[in-house]
PDB file of C-alpha atoms in Angstrom:
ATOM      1  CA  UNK A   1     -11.019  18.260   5.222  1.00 52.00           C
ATOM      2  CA  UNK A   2      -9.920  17.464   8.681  1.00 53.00           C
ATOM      3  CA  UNK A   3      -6.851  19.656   9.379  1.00 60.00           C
ATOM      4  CA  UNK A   4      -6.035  17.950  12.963  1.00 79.00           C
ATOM      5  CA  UNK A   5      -5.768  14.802  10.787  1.00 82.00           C
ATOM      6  CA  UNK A   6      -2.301  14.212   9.048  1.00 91.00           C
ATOM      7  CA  UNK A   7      -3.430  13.965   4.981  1.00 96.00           C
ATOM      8  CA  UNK A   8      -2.220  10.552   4.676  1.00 97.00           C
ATOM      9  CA  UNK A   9      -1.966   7.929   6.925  1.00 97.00           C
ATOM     10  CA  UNK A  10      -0.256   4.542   6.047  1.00 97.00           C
ATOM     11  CA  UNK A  11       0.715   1.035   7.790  1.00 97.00           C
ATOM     12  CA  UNK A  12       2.426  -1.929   6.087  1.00 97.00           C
ATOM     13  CA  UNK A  13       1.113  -5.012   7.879  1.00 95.00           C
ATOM     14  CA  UNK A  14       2.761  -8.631   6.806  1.00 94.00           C
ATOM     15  CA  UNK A  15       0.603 -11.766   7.009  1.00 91.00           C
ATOM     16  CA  UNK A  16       1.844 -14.004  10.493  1.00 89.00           C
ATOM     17  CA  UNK A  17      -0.112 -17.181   8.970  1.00 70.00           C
ATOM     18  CA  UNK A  18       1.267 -18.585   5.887  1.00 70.00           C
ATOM     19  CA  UNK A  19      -2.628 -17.608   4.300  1.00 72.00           C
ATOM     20  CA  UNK A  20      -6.100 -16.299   5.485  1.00 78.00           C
ATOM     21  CA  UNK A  21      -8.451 -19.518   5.552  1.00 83.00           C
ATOM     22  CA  UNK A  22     -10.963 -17.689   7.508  1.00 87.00           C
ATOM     23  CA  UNK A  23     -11.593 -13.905   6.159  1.00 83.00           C
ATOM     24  CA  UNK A  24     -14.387 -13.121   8.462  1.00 89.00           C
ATOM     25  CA  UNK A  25     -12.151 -13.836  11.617  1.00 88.00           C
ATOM     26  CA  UNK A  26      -9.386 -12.071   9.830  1.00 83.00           C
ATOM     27  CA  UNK A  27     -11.642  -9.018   9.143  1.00 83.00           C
ATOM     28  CA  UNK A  28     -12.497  -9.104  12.683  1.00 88.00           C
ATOM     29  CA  UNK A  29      -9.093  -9.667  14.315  1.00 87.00           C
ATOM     30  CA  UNK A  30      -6.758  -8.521  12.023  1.00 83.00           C
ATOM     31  CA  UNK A  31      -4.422  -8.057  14.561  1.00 81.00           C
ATOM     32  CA  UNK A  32      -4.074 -11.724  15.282  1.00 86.00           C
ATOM     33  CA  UNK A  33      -3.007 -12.427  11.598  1.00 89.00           C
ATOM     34  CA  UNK A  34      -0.588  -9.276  11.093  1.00 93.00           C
ATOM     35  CA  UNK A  35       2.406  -7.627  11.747  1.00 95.00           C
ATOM     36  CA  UNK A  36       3.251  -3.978  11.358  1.00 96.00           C
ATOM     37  CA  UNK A  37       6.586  -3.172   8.967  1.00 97.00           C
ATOM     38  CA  UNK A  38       6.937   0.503  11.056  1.00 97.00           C
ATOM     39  CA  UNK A  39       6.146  -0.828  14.598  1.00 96.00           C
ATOM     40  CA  UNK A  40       8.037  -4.107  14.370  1.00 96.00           C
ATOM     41  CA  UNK A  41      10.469  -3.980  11.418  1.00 98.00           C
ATOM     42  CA  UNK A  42      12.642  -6.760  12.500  1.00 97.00           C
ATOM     43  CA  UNK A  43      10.044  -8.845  13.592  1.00 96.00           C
ATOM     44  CA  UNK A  44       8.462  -8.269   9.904  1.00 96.00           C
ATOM     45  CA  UNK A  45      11.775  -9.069   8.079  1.00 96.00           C
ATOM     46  CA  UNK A  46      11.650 -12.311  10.075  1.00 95.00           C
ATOM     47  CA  UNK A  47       7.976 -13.012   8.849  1.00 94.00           C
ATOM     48  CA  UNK A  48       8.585 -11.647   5.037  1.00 94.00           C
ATOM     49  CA  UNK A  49      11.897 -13.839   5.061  1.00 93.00           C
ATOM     50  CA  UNK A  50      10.640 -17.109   6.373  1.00 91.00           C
ATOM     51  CA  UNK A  51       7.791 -17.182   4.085  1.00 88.00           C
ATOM     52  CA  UNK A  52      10.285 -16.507   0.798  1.00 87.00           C
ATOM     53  CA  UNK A  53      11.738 -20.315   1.951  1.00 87.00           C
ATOM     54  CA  UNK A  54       8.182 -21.530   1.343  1.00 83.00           C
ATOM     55  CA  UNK A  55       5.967 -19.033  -1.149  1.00 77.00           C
ATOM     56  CA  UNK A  56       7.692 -16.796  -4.204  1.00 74.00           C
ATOM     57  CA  UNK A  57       5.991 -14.057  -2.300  1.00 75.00           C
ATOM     58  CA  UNK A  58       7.232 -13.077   1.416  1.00 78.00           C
ATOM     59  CA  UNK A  59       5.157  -9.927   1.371  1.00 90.00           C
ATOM     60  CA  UNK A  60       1.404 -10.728   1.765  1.00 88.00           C
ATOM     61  CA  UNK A  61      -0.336  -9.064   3.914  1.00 91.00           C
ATOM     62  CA  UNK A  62      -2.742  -5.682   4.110  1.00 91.00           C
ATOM     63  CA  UNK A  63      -1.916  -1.764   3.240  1.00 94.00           C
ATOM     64  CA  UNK A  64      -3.388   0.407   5.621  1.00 94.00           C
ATOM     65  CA  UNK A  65      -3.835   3.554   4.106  1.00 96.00           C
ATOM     66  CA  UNK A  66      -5.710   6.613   5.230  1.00 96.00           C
ATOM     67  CA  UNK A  67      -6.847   9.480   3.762  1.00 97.00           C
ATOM     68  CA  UNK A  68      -7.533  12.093   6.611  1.00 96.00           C
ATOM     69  CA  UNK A  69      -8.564   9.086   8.250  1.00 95.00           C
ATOM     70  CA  UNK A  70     -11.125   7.478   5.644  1.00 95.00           C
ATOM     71  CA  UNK A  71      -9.434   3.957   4.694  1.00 94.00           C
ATOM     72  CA  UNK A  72      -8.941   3.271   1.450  1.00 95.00           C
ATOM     73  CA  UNK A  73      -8.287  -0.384   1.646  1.00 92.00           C
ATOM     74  CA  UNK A  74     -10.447  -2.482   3.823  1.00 87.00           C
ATOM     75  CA  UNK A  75      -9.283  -5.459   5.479  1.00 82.00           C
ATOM     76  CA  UNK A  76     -10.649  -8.215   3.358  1.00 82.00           C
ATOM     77  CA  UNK A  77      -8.665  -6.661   0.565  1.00 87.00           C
ATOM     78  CA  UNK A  78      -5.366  -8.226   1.461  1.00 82.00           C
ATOM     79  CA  UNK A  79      -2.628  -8.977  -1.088  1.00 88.00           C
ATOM     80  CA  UNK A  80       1.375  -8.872  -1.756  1.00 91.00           C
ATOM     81  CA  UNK A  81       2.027  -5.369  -0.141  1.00 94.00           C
ATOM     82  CA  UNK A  82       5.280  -4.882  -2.432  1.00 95.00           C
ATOM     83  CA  UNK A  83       3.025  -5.111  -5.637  1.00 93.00           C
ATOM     84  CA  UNK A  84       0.701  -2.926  -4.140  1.00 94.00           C
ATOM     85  CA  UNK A  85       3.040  -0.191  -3.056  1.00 96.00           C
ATOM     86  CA  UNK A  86       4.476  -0.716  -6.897  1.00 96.00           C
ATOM     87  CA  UNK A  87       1.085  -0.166  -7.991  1.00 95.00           C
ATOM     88  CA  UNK A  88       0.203   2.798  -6.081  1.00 97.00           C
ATOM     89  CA  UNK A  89       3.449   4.744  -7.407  1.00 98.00           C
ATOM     90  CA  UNK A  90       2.397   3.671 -10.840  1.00 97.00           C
ATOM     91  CA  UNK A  91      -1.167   4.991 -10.196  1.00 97.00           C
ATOM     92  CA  UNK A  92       0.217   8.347  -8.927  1.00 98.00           C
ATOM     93  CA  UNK A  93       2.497   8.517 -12.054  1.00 98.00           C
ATOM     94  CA  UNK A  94      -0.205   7.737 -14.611  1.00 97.00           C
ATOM     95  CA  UNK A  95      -2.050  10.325 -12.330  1.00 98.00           C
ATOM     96  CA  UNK A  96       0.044  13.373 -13.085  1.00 97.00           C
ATOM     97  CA  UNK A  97       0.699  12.348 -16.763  1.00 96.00           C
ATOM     98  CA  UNK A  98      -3.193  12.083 -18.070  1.00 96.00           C
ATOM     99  CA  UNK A  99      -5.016  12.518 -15.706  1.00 96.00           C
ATOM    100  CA  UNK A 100      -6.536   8.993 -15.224  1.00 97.00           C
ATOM    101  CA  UNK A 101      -4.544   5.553 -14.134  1.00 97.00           C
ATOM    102  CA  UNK A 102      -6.092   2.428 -13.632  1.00 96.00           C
ATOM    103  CA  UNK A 103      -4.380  -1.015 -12.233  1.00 93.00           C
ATOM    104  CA  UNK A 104      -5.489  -4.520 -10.837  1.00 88.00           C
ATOM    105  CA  UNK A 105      -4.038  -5.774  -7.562  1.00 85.00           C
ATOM    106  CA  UNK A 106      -1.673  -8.115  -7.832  1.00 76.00           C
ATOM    107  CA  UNK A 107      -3.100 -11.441  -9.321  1.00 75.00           C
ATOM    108  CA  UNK A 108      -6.499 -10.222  -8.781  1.00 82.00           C
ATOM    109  CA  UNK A 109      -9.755  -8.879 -10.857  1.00 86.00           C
ATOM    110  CA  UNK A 110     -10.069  -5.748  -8.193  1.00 91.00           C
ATOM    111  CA  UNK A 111      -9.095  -3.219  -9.706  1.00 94.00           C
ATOM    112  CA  UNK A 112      -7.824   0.542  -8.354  1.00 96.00           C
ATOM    113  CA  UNK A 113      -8.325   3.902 -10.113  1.00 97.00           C
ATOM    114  CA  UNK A 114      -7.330   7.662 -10.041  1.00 98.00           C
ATOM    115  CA  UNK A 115      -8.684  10.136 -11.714  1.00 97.00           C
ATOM    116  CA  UNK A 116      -8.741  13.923 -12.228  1.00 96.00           C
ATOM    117  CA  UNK A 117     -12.694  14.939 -11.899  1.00 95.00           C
ATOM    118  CA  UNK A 118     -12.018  18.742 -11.886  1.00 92.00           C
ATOM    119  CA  UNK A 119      -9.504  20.053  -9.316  1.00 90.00           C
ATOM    120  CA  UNK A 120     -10.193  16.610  -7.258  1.00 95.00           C
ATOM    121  CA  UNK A 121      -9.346  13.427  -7.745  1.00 97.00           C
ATOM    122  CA  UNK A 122     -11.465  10.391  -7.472  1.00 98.00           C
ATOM    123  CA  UNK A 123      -9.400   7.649  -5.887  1.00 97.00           C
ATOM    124  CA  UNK A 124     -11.361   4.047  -6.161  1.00 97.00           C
ATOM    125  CA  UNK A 125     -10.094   0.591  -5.002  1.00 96.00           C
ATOM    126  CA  UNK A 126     -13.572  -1.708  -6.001  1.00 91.00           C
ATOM    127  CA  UNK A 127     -16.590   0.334  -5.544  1.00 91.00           C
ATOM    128  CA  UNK A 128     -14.634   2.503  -2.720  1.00 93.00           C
ATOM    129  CA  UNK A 129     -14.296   5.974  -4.315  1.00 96.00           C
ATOM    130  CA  UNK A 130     -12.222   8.618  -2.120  1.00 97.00           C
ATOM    131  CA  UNK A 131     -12.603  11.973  -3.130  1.00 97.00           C
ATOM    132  CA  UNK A 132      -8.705  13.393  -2.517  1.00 98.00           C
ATOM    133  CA  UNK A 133      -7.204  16.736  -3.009  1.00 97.00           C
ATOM    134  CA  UNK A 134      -3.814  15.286  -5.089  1.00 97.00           C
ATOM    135  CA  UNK A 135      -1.463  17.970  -3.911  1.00 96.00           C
ATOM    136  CA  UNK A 136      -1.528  16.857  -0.259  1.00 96.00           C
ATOM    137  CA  UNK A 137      -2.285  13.070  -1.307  1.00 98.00           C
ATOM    138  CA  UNK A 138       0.084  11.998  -3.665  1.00 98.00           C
ATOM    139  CA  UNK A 139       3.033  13.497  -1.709  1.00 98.00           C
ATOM    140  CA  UNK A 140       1.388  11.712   1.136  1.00 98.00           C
ATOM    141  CA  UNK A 141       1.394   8.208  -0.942  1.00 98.00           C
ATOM    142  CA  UNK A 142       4.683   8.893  -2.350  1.00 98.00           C
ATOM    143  CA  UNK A 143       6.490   9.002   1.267  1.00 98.00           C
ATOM    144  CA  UNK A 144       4.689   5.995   2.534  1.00 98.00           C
ATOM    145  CA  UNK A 145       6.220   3.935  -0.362  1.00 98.00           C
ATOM    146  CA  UNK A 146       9.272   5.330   0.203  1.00 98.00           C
ATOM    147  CA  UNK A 147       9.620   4.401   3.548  1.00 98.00           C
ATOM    148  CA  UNK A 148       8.426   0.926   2.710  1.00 98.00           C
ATOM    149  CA  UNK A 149      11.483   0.483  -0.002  1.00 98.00           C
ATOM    150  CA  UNK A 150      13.876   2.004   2.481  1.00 98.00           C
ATOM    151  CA  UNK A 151      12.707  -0.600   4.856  1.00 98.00           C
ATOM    152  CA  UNK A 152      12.752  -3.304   2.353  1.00 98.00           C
ATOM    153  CA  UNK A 153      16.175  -2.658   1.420  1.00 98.00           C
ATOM    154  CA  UNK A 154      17.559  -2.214   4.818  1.00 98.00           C
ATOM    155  CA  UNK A 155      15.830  -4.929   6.629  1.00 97.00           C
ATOM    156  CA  UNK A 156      14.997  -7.955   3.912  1.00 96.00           C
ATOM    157  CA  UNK A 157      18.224  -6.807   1.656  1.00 95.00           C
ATOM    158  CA  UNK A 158      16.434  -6.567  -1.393  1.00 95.00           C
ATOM    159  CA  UNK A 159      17.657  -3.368  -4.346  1.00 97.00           C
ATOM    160  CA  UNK A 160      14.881  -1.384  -4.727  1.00 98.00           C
ATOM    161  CA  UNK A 161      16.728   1.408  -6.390  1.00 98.00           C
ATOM    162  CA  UNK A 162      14.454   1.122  -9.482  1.00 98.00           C
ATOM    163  CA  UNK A 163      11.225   1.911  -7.490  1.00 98.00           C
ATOM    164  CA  UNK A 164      13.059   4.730  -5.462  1.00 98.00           C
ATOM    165  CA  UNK A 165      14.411   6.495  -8.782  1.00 98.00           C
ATOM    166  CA  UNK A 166      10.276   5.992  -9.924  1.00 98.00           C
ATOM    167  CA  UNK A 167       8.999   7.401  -7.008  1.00 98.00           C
ATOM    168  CA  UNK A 168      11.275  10.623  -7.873  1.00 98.00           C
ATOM    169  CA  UNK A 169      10.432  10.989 -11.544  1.00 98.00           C
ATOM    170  CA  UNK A 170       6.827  10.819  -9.859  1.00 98.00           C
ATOM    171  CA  UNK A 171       8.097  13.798  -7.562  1.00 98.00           C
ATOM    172  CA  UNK A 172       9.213  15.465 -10.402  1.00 97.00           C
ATOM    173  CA  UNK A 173       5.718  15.710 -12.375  1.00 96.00           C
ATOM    174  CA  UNK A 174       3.966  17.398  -9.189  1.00 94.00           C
TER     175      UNK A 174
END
């Protein structure tokens, strides 16, 4: 691994547009159709709260998430970033309890794995497989989503004391 490279990088990103009708231009331009939860967290609480008046969803958009800079997620694989930062705890826990976790984004047939081949783990969102060392990623993961409920509650006012008392009983199995 890449030690001048933090182990995990992450970015929330909220969708501007109310949907993506063009994926290749979004692919392209991403940064035309998003807007970043840690760079602009007011801005994004505008954007995630606007689209609740219209959509039972105000968190679409894309999770950028690095591991010692190899994405994870690619662009065209854009969902509700809540449910996927749910999911991703979820994967972690099923992780550390046997070994293998599997889940579905939100609504959709892609599905993301984990799994324990060895002393690695095989991290796979569609046919993407990232090999990961799990003591440096899951704390990684684990700190991301926390700072994505943390923003959630303080900027959108929403309780997310369940998935913060989740994300510790996921600390606790490490």
């Amino acid at each position: 691994m890449n030690d001048t490279l933090p182990a995990v990088e992450s970015e929330t990103l909220l969708l501007l547009p109310h949907t993506v009708t063009d994926l290749d231009d979004f692919v392209a331009r991403p940064e035309h159709y998003l807007v970043s939860v840690e760079a602009e967290p007011a801005r994004a609480a505008e954007v995630w709260l606007d689209r609740l008046k219209r959509n039972p969803y105000g968190s679409d958009g894309l999770l950028r998430l690095a591991y010692f800079g190899r994405d994870i997620f690619t662009a065209d694989q854009w969902d509700d970033v809540d449910g996927l930062w749910h999911e991703l705890v979820g994967l972690c826990q099923g992780f550390l309890a046997d070994g293998h976790a599997e889940m579905s984004f939100p609504g959709q047939p892609l599905v993301m794995s984990f799994e324990r081949k060895g002393n690695v783990g095989i991290f796979r969102v569609g046919a993407n497989r990232v090999p990961v060392d799990p003591s440096d990623f899951i704390p990684g993961v684990l700190d991301s989503a926390e700072r994505f409920f943390d923003w959630v509650e303080d900027h959108v006012g929403r309780n997310c004391s369940d998935m913060k008392q989740q994300i510790r009983v996921v600390r606790s199995l490490l």
